[in-house]
XYZ file of C-alpha atoms in Angstrom:
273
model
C 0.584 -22.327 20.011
C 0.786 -18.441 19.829
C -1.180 -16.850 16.683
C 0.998 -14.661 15.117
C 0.282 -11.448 13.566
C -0.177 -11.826 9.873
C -0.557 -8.368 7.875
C -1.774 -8.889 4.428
C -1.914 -5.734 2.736
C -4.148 -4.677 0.644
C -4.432 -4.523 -3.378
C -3.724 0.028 -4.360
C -5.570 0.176 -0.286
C -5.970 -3.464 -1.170
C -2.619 -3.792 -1.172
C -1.361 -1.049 1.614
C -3.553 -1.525 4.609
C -2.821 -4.850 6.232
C -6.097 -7.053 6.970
C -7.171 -7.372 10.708
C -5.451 -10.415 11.517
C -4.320 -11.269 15.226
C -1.321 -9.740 16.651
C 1.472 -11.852 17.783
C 0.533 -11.613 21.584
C 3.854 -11.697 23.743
C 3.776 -14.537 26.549
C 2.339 -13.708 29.838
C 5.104 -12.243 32.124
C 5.190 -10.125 35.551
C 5.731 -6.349 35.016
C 4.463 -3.467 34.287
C 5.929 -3.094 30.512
C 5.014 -6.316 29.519
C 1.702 -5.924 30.411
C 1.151 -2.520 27.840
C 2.189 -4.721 25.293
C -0.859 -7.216 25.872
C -3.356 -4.563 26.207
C -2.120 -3.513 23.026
C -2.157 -6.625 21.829
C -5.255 -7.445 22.667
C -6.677 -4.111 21.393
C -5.440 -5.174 18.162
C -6.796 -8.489 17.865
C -10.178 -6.753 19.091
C -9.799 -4.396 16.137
C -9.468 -1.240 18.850
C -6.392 -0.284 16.607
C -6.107 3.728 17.665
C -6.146 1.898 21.061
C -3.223 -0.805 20.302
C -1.455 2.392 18.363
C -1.435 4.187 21.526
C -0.134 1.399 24.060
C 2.876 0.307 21.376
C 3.335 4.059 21.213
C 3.496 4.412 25.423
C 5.695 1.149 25.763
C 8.207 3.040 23.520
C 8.267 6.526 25.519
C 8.363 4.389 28.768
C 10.604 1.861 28.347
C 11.838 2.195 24.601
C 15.220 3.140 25.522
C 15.896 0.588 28.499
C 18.268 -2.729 27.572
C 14.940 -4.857 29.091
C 13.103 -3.892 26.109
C 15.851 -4.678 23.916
C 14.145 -8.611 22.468
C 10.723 -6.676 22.757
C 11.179 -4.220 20.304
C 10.554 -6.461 17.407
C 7.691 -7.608 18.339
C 6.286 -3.802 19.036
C 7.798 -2.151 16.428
C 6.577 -4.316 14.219
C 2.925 -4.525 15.270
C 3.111 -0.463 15.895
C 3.439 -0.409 12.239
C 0.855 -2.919 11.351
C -1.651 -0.658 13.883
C -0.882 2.676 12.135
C -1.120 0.898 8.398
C -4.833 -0.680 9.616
C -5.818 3.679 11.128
C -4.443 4.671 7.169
C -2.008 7.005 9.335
C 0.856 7.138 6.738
C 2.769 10.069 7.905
C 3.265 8.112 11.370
C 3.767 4.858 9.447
C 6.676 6.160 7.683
C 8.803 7.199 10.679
C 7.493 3.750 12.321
C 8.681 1.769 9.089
C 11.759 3.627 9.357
C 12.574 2.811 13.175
C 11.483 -0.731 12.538
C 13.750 -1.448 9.664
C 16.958 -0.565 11.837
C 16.342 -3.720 13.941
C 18.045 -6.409 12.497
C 16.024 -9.021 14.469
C 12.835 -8.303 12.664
C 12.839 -11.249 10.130
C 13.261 -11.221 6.375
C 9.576 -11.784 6.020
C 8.481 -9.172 7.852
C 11.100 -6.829 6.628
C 10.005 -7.225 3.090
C 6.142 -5.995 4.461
C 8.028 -3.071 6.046
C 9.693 -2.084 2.379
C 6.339 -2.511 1.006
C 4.378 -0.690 3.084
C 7.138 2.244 2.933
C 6.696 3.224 -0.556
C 2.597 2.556 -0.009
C 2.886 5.468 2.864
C 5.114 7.435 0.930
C 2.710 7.856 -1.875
C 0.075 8.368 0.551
C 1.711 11.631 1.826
C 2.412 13.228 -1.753
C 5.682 11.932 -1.399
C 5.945 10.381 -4.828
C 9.884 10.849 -5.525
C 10.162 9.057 -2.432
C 7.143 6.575 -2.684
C 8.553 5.369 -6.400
C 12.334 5.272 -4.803
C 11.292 2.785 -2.485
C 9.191 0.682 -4.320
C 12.251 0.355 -6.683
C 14.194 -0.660 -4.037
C 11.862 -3.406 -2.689
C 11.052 -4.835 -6.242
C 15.078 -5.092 -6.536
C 15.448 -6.255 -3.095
C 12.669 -8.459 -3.306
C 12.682 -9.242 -6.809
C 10.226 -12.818 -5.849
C 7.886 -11.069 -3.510
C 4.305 -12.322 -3.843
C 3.737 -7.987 -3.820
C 6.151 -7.095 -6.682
C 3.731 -6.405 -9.441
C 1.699 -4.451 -6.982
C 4.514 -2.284 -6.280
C 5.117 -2.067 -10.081
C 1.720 -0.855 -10.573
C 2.167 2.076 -8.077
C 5.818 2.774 -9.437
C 4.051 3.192 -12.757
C 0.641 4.909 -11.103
C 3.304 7.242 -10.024
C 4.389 8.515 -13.271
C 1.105 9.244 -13.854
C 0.907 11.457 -11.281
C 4.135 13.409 -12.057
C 3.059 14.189 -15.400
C 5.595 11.548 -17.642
C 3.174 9.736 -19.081
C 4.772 8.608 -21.989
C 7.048 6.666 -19.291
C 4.113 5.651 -17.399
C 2.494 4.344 -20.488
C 5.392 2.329 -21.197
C 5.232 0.729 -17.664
C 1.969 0.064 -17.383
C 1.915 -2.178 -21.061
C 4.667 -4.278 -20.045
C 2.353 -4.923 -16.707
C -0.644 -5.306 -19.394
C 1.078 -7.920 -21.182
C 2.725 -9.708 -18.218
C 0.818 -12.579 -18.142
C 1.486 -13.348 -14.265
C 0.382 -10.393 -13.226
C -2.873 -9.955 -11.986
C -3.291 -6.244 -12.713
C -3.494 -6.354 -16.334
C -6.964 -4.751 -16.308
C -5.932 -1.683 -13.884
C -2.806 -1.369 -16.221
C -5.109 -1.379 -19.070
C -7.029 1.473 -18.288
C -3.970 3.286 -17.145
C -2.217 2.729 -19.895
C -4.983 4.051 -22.024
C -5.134 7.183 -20.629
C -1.514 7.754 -20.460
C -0.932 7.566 -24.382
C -4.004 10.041 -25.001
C -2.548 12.084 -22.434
C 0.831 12.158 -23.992
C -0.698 12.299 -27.552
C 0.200 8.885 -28.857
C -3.557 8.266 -30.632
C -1.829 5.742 -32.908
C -0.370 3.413 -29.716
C -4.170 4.300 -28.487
C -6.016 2.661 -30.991
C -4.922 -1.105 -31.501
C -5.345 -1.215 -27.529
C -9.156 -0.029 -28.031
C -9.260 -2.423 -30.536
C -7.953 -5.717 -28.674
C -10.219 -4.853 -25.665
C -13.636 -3.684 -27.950
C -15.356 -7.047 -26.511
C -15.378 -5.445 -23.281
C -17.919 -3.247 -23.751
C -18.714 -2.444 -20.565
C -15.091 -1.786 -19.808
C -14.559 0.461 -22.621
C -17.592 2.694 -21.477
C -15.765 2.890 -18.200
C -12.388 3.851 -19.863
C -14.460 6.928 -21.620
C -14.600 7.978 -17.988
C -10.925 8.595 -17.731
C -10.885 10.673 -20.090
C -9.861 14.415 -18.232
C -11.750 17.617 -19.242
C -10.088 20.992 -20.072
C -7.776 21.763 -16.768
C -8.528 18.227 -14.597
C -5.401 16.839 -15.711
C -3.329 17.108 -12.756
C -5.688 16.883 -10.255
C -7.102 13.435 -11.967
C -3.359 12.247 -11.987
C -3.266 12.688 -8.099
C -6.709 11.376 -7.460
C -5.804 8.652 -9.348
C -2.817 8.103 -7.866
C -4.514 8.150 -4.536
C -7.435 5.971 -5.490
C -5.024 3.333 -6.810
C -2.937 3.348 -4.101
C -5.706 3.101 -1.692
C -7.548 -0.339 -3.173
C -3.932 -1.765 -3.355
C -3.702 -0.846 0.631
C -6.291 -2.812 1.742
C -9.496 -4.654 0.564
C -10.837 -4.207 4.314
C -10.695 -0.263 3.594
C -13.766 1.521 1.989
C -12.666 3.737 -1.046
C -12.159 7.166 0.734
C -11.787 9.145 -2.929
C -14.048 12.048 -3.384
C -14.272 15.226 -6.040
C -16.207 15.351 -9.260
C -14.620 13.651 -11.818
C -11.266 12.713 -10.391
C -13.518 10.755 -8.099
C -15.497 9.328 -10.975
C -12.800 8.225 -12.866
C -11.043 7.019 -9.866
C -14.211 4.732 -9.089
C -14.064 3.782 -12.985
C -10.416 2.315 -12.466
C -11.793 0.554 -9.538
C -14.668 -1.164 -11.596
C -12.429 -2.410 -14.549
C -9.792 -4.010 -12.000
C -12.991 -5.958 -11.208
C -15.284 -7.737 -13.427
């Protein structure tokens, strides 16, 4: 039995950045194209992913466009993708999303990682009109995915970043008081800081309340607190940050600057007790 490639993204880049699992090796066959593929295969599996992104990359240029490579283009289009999300090269992963999501062979499975990992990349890039576009269109296209409320999370993250936070503090409390989801502590502290931002002390205050047992969460929310003319560039770190531990849990926290960073880092320690 083959082992199939299994990308489990990551939640904000522990929910983006697809776990090394190992790639769906095609079956041994004669030729010159077939053999790229299970170099790059096994570059993959070997966690050599700048070296599987390459060979899915040259099978394309050399042979992309011939009708032999037709039934192989799943199967590297597919595990291009997973490649690029596992080297955090979004830009690329957004025009290899949108190549791969043409082919109508690629199953339903797989296309729902594809819509997921769209709006991920998107946000990524500073795309955020985009990113939040296409995470509404996979949560209503795949209104049962397993990866809904993580894509709800960086719809609402989103706002943040864009400045409506009275919006984004509306999102993030119906993910607070979801009682499925599993992000009700990252929406928490979200949440928080979008109704002080927007000037809503009196929302602010009975959420304080229900969570003073926490104590060592609520020291951590003081953190996100933004000082005089850090606003914006805490909403993007943020944004960033949160995007990145729902990427991957394989992926080290790349966020860096003062107090973005520190309040980026905060997020990251209330999401885990």
């Amino acid at each position: 039995m083959r082992p199939k490639l299994i990308i489990l993204p990551f939640l904000c880049l522990a929910v983006l950045i697809p776990k090394s699992a190992p790639a769906e090796e095609a079956a041994p066959e004669a030729g010159t194209a077939r053999d790229i593929i299970l170099k790059a295969d096994k570059a993959y599996n070997e966690k050599r992913h700048e070296e599987a992104v390459a060979g899915y990359q040259k099978f394309l240029d050399d042979f992309g466009t011939s009708p032999e490579a037709k039934p192989l283009l799943p199967h590297v289009r597919y595990n291009l993708v997973a490649a690029l999300m596992q080297t955090q090269k979004f830009g690329p992963a957004v025009e290899a999303i949108e190549e791969a999501r043409k082919i109508p062979e690629i199953t339903p499975d797989k296309q729902e990682n594809l819509s997921f990992w769209l709006g991920g990349s998107l946000m990524q890039t500073g795309e955020t009109a985009k990113a939040r576009e296409a995470l509404g269109e996979f949560m209503e296209k795949f209104p049962r995915s397993r990866r809904r409320e993580d894509a709800a999370l960086l719809s609402a993250t989103l706002l943040v970043t864009e400045g409506d936070k009275k919006e984004a503090a509306a999102a993030l409390g119906a993910i607070r008081k979801n009682p499925d989801s599993v992000h009700g502590g990252r929406a928490a502290v979200l949440e928080l800081h979008s109704l002080i931002e927007s000037g809503q002390d009196d929302a602010a205050l009975p959420l304080v309340t229900e969570m003073a047992g926490q104590q060592d969460r609520i020291t951590q929310l003081a953190t996100l607190r933004p000082t005089p003319g850090s606003s914006q560039s805490a909403s993007r770190k943020l944004s960033t940050s949160s995007s990145r531990i729902l990427i991957s849990s394989a992926t080290p926290d790349a966020t860096r600057g003062g107090q973005a960073s520190q309040r980026a880092h905060a997020l990251v320690k209330f999401s885990n007790p």
